[in-house]
mmCIF file of C-alpha atoms in Angstrom:
data_model
loop_
_atom_site.group_PDB
_atom_site.id
_atom_site.type_symbol
_atom_site.label_atom_id
_atom_site.label_comp_id
_atom_site.label_asym_id
_atom_site.label_seq_id
_atom_site.Cartn_x
_atom_site.Cartn_y
_atom_site.Cartn_z
ATOM 1 C CA MET A 132 0.000 0.000 0.000
ATOM 2 C CA ALA A 133 2.844 2.394 0.864
ATOM 3 C CA ILE A 134 4.438 1.729 -2.530
ATOM 4 C CA LEU A 135 1.159 2.479 -4.329
ATOM 5 C CA PHE A 136 0.665 5.668 -2.327
ATOM 6 C CA GLY A 137 4.254 6.758 -2.950
ATOM 7 C CA GLY A 138 3.823 6.023 -6.632
ATOM 8 C CA PHE A 139 0.633 8.065 -6.704
ATOM 9 C CA LEU A 140 2.353 11.073 -5.094
ATOM 10 C CA HIS A 141 5.197 10.830 -7.610
ATOM 11 C CA PHE A 142 2.726 10.560 -10.495
ATOM 12 C CA ALA A 143 0.682 13.526 -9.247
ATOM 13 C CA ASP A 144 3.795 15.658 -8.813
ATOM 14 C CA SER A 145 5.103 14.763 -12.269
ATOM 15 C CA ILE A 146 1.912 15.700 -14.104
ATOM 16 C CA THR A 147 1.177 18.879 -12.147
ATOM 17 C CA THR A 148 4.703 20.164 -12.862
ATOM 18 C CA LEU A 149 4.846 18.985 -16.482
ATOM 19 C CA LYS A 150 5.549 21.875 -18.861
ATOM 20 C CA PRO A 151 5.688 22.137 -22.650
ATOM 21 C CA PRO A 152 9.016 22.762 -24.397
ATOM 22 C CA LEU A 153 9.829 26.457 -24.823
ATOM 23 C CA ASP A 154 10.629 26.215 -28.538
ATOM 24 C CA PRO A 155 8.902 23.075 -29.839
ATOM 25 C CA LYS A 156 10.160 21.784 -33.183
ATOM 26 C CA ALA A 157 9.341 18.444 -34.788
ATOM 27 C CA ASP A 158 8.569 16.818 -38.117
ATOM 28 C CA ALA A 159 4.877 16.619 -37.272
ATOM 29 C CA ILE A 160 2.240 16.952 -34.562
ATOM 30 C CA VAL A 161 -0.269 14.428 -33.205
ATOM 31 C CA VAL A 162 -3.149 15.508 -30.989
ATOM 32 C CA LEU A 163 -5.277 12.980 -29.106
ATOM 33 C CA THR A 164 -8.915 14.003 -28.986
ATOM 34 C CA GLY A 165 -10.684 14.574 -25.699
ATOM 35 C CA GLY A 166 -11.531 18.247 -25.832
ATOM 36 C CA TYR A 167 -11.193 21.187 -28.194
ATOM 37 C CA GLN A 168 -8.631 22.824 -25.910
ATOM 38 C CA ARG A 169 -6.161 20.147 -27.043
ATOM 39 C CA ILE A 170 -7.047 20.597 -30.712
ATOM 40 C CA ASP A 171 -6.853 24.389 -30.463
ATOM 41 C CA GLN A 172 -3.340 24.090 -29.038
ATOM 42 C CA ALA A 173 -2.246 21.617 -31.719
ATOM 43 C CA VAL A 174 -3.581 23.799 -34.541
ATOM 44 C CA GLU A 175 -1.787 26.811 -33.055
ATOM 45 C CA LEU A 176 1.465 24.819 -32.962
ATOM 46 C CA LEU A 177 0.966 23.910 -36.617
ATOM 47 C CA ARG A 178 0.284 27.537 -37.469
ATOM 48 C CA GLN A 179 3.505 28.555 -35.689
ATOM 49 C CA GLY A 180 5.532 26.016 -37.661
ATOM 50 C CA ALA A 181 6.293 23.646 -34.775
ATOM 51 C CA GLY A 182 5.566 20.764 -37.165
ATOM 52 C CA ASN A 183 4.879 20.373 -40.881
ATOM 53 C CA ARG A 184 1.663 18.396 -40.565
ATOM 54 C CA LEU A 185 -0.975 17.593 -37.939
ATOM 55 C CA LEU A 186 -2.939 14.425 -37.214
ATOM 56 C CA ILE A 187 -6.074 14.767 -35.093
ATOM 57 C CA SER A 188 -6.492 11.210 -33.795
ATOM 58 C CA GLY A 189 -9.665 9.614 -32.451
ATOM 59 C CA VAL A 190 -12.267 11.864 -34.060
ATOM 60 C CA HIS A 191 -15.852 10.602 -33.901
ATOM 61 C CA PRO A 192 -17.109 9.447 -37.332
ATOM 62 C CA THR A 193 -19.985 11.959 -37.296
ATOM 63 C CA THR A 194 -17.641 14.929 -36.831
ATOM 64 C CA THR A 195 -16.570 16.570 -40.076
ATOM 65 C CA ARG A 196 -13.394 18.411 -41.037
ATOM 66 C CA THR A 197 -15.449 21.554 -41.526
ATOM 67 C CA GLN A 198 -16.893 21.344 -38.008
ATOM 68 C CA ILE A 199 -13.434 20.975 -36.477
ATOM 69 C CA ARG A 200 -12.038 23.818 -38.571
ATOM 70 C CA ARG A 201 -14.863 26.143 -37.569
ATOM 71 C CA LEU A 202 -14.721 25.223 -33.881
ATOM 72 C CA THR A 203 -10.981 25.887 -33.818
ATOM 73 C CA GLN A 204 -11.399 28.998 -35.995
ATOM 74 C CA SER A 205 -8.646 27.736 -38.279
ATOM 75 C CA PRO A 206 -7.869 29.067 -41.766
ATOM 76 C CA ALA A 207 -9.295 26.873 -44.529
ATOM 77 C CA ASN A 208 -5.970 26.784 -46.382
ATOM 78 C CA LEU A 209 -4.142 25.497 -43.284
ATOM 79 C CA PHE A 210 -6.632 22.649 -42.864
ATOM 80 C CA SER A 211 -6.652 21.711 -46.540
ATOM 81 C CA CYS A 212 -2.863 21.576 -46.824
ATOM 82 C CA CYS A 213 -1.644 20.262 -43.522
ATOM 83 C CA VAL A 214 -4.292 18.603 -41.315
ATOM 84 C CA ASP A 215 -5.271 14.916 -41.362
ATOM 85 C CA ILE A 216 -8.261 13.533 -39.448
ATOM 86 C CA GLY A 217 -8.087 10.087 -37.868
ATOM 87 C CA TYR A 218 -11.460 8.400 -37.346
ATOM 88 C CA ASP A 219 -10.292 4.908 -36.380
ATOM 89 C CA ALA A 220 -9.093 5.224 -32.756
ATOM 90 C CA LEU A 221 -11.472 4.389 -29.913
ATOM 91 C CA ASP A 222 -9.135 4.915 -26.946
ATOM 92 C CA THR A 223 -5.516 5.713 -26.066
ATOM 93 C CA ILE A 224 -4.275 2.362 -27.404
ATOM 94 C CA GLY A 225 -6.120 3.084 -30.640
ATOM 95 C CA ASN A 226 -4.651 6.603 -30.716
ATOM 96 C CA ALA A 227 -1.174 5.097 -30.555
ATOM 97 C CA ARG A 228 -1.827 2.609 -33.340
ATOM 98 C CA GLU A 229 -3.545 5.179 -35.541
ATOM 99 C CA ALA A 230 -0.794 7.753 -34.966
ATOM 100 C CA VAL A 231 2.078 5.337 -35.600
ATOM 101 C CA ARG A 232 0.469 4.150 -38.833
ATOM 102 C CA TRP A 233 0.314 7.798 -39.958
ATOM 103 C CA ILE A 234 3.869 8.520 -38.731
ATOM 104 C CA HIS A 235 5.337 5.567 -40.634
ATOM 105 C CA SER A 236 3.408 6.309 -43.832
ATOM 106 C CA ASN A 237 4.872 9.814 -43.830
ATOM 107 C CA GLY A 238 8.371 8.896 -42.673
ATOM 108 C CA TYR A 239 8.396 11.133 -39.599
ATOM 109 C CA LYS A 240 11.073 10.667 -36.921
ATOM 110 C CA HIS A 241 10.308 13.414 -34.370
ATOM 111 C CA VAL A 242 6.697 14.013 -33.360
ATOM 112 C CA LEU A 243 5.063 16.426 -30.917
ATOM 113 C CA VAL A 244 2.321 14.773 -28.864
ATOM 114 C CA VAL A 245 -0.442 17.090 -27.666
ATOM 115 C CA THR A 246 -2.815 15.985 -24.916
ATOM 116 C CA ASN A 247 -3.749 16.970 -21.356
ATOM 117 C CA ASN A 248 -0.948 16.876 -18.786
ATOM 118 C CA TYR A 249 -2.632 14.127 -16.731
ATOM 119 C CA HIS A 250 -3.083 12.006 -19.887
ATOM 120 C CA MET A 251 0.490 12.463 -21.159
ATOM 121 C CA PRO A 252 2.352 9.645 -19.306
ATOM 122 C CA ARG A 253 -0.063 6.968 -20.530
ATOM 123 C CA SER A 254 -0.167 8.421 -24.055
ATOM 124 C CA ILE A 255 3.627 8.394 -24.386
ATOM 125 C CA ALA A 256 3.816 4.876 -22.916
ATOM 126 C CA GLU A 257 1.305 3.517 -25.447
ATOM 127 C CA LEU A 258 3.029 5.287 -28.358
ATOM 128 C CA LYS A 259 6.449 3.943 -27.353
ATOM 129 C CA TYR A 260 4.995 0.453 -26.906
ATOM 130 C CA VAL A 261 3.866 0.450 -30.535
ATOM 131 C CA ASP A 262 6.827 2.405 -31.890
ATOM 132 C CA PRO A 263 9.991 2.562 -29.729
ATOM 133 C CA ALA A 264 12.057 4.141 -32.543
ATOM 134 C CA THR A 265 10.178 7.429 -33.006
ATOM 135 C CA ASP A 266 11.105 10.422 -30.845
ATOM 136 C CA PHE A 267 7.850 11.458 -29.141
ATOM 137 C CA ILE A 268 8.029 14.952 -27.647
ATOM 138 C CA PRO A 269 5.392 15.699 -24.975
ATOM 139 C CA TYR A 270 3.472 18.945 -25.342
ATOM 140 C CA PRO A 271 1.078 18.935 -22.354
ATOM 141 C CA VAL A 272 -2.078 21.017 -22.295
ATOM 142 C CA VAL A 273 -2.477 22.020 -18.656
ATOM 143 C CA ASN A 274 -5.758 21.066 -17.055
ATOM 144 C CA SER A 275 -6.946 24.171 -15.216
ATOM 145 C CA ASP A 276 -8.027 22.088 -12.182
ATOM 146 C CA LEU A 277 -4.462 20.837 -11.753
ATOM 147 C CA LYS A 278 -2.675 24.195 -11.823
ATOM 148 C CA THR A 279 -3.053 24.793 -8.113
ATOM 149 C CA LYS A 280 -0.706 23.266 -5.548
ATOM 150 C CA ALA A 281 -3.808 22.403 -3.496
ATOM 151 C CA TRP A 282 -5.220 19.988 -6.108
ATOM 152 C CA PHE A 283 -5.591 17.352 -3.357
ATOM 153 C CA THR A 284 -8.306 19.467 -1.719
ATOM 154 C CA ASP A 285 -10.303 19.656 -4.963
ATOM 155 C CA PRO A 286 -12.510 16.531 -5.324
ATOM 156 C CA ASN A 287 -12.690 16.819 -9.130
ATOM 157 C CA ALA A 288 -8.940 17.222 -9.543
ATOM 158 C CA LEU A 289 -8.233 14.404 -7.085
ATOM 159 C CA ARG A 290 -10.682 12.120 -8.884
ATOM 160 C CA THR A 291 -9.038 12.901 -12.248
ATOM 161 C CA ILE A 292 -5.531 12.134 -10.991
ATOM 162 C CA LEU A 293 -6.565 8.959 -9.127
ATOM 163 C CA SER A 294 -8.432 7.653 -12.170
ATOM 164 C CA GLU A 295 -5.515 8.322 -14.492
ATOM 165 C CA TYR A 296 -3.009 6.806 -12.051
ATOM 166 C CA ALA A 297 -5.060 3.596 -11.995
ATOM 167 C CA LYS A 298 -5.109 3.572 -15.809
ATOM 168 C CA VAL A 299 -1.331 4.106 -15.938
ATOM 169 C CA LEU A 300 -0.770 1.132 -13.594
ATOM 170 C CA LEU A 301 -3.085 -1.038 -15.682
ATOM 171 C CA ALA A 302 -1.413 0.040 -18.927
ATOM 172 C CA GLY A 303 2.027 -0.672 -17.464
ATOM 173 C CA ALA A 304 1.016 -4.179 -16.410
ATOM 174 C CA ARG A 305 -0.670 -4.822 -19.753
ATOM 175 C CA ASN A 306 2.336 -3.623 -21.752
ATOM 176 C CA LEU A 307 4.710 -5.633 -19.595
ATOM 177 C CA THR A 308 2.820 -8.893 -19.983
ATOM 178 C CA GLY A 309 1.275 -8.347 -23.416
ATOM 179 C CA PHE A 310 -2.043 -9.654 -22.107
ATOM 180 C CA GLY A 311 -5.408 -7.932 -22.242
ATOM 181 C CA ARG A 312 -4.574 -5.318 -24.873
ATOM 182 C CA PRO A 313 -7.822 -4.277 -26.594
ATOM 183 C CA VAL A 314 -7.881 -3.502 -30.298
ATOM 184 C CA GLY A 315 -8.513 0.182 -29.708
ATOM 185 C CA LEU A 316 -9.611 0.712 -33.306
ATOM 186 C CA ARG A 317 -12.933 0.729 -35.104
ATOM 187 C CA SER A 318 -11.439 -1.402 -37.869
ATOM 188 C CA GLU A 319 -9.963 -4.843 -37.313
ATOM 189 C CA GLU A 320 -7.537 -4.807 -40.211
ATOM 190 C CA PRO A 321 -3.862 -5.721 -39.703
ATOM 191 C CA ASP A 322 -1.879 -2.868 -38.211
ATOM 192 C CA GLU A 323 0.164 -1.374 -41.034
ATOM 193 C CA ALA A 324 2.621 0.110 -38.556
ATOM 194 C CA THR A 325 3.548 -3.153 -36.837
ATOM 195 C CA GLY A 326 2.368 -5.805 -39.271
ATOM 196 C CA LYS A 327 0.411 -7.457 -36.448
ATOM 197 C CA SER A 328 -3.272 -8.338 -36.514
ATOM 198 C CA HIS A 329 -5.584 -6.313 -34.313
ATOM 199 C CA ILE A 330 -7.789 -9.330 -33.641
#
């Protein structure tokens, strides 16, 4: 129990102090869906030239490119030239598989990963599990509830961190053993990135 509690404190400290790089530069950018704040940040990074192309991974099939562009108030020419929409991922494992497929098809080596700070450790772990060779650069979007040093007195913030810590432990055990990994994708075709079947 003491080890779990100590691990939780370390995890909480690491995500609440996680900061984006000051001058982010990469071949491309991947953003994992879960809120337009993440997508807004990723589009802004693309606009600033932090990467040459952007993948928005895990978009719901009913959401269109036009809707995303309008909600992020992005220029039409930026979206048409440099933004790809991924509709296949169902969860973080699916995000990793979808992203790596896209990364390999484009020959990228250094990729910015945009997601919430509390979601970053698990996202990077799943990406590296699928693709250990690519350089994944974390670009955390700070959850406003986790900015304060007194997050442990905020029930919502505490619930968020506890839930994510449990998911990180589960993902670590799953990746270590190789057992219980869900497909994570809407399709069940062989994974082009790894050559392995999703089934």
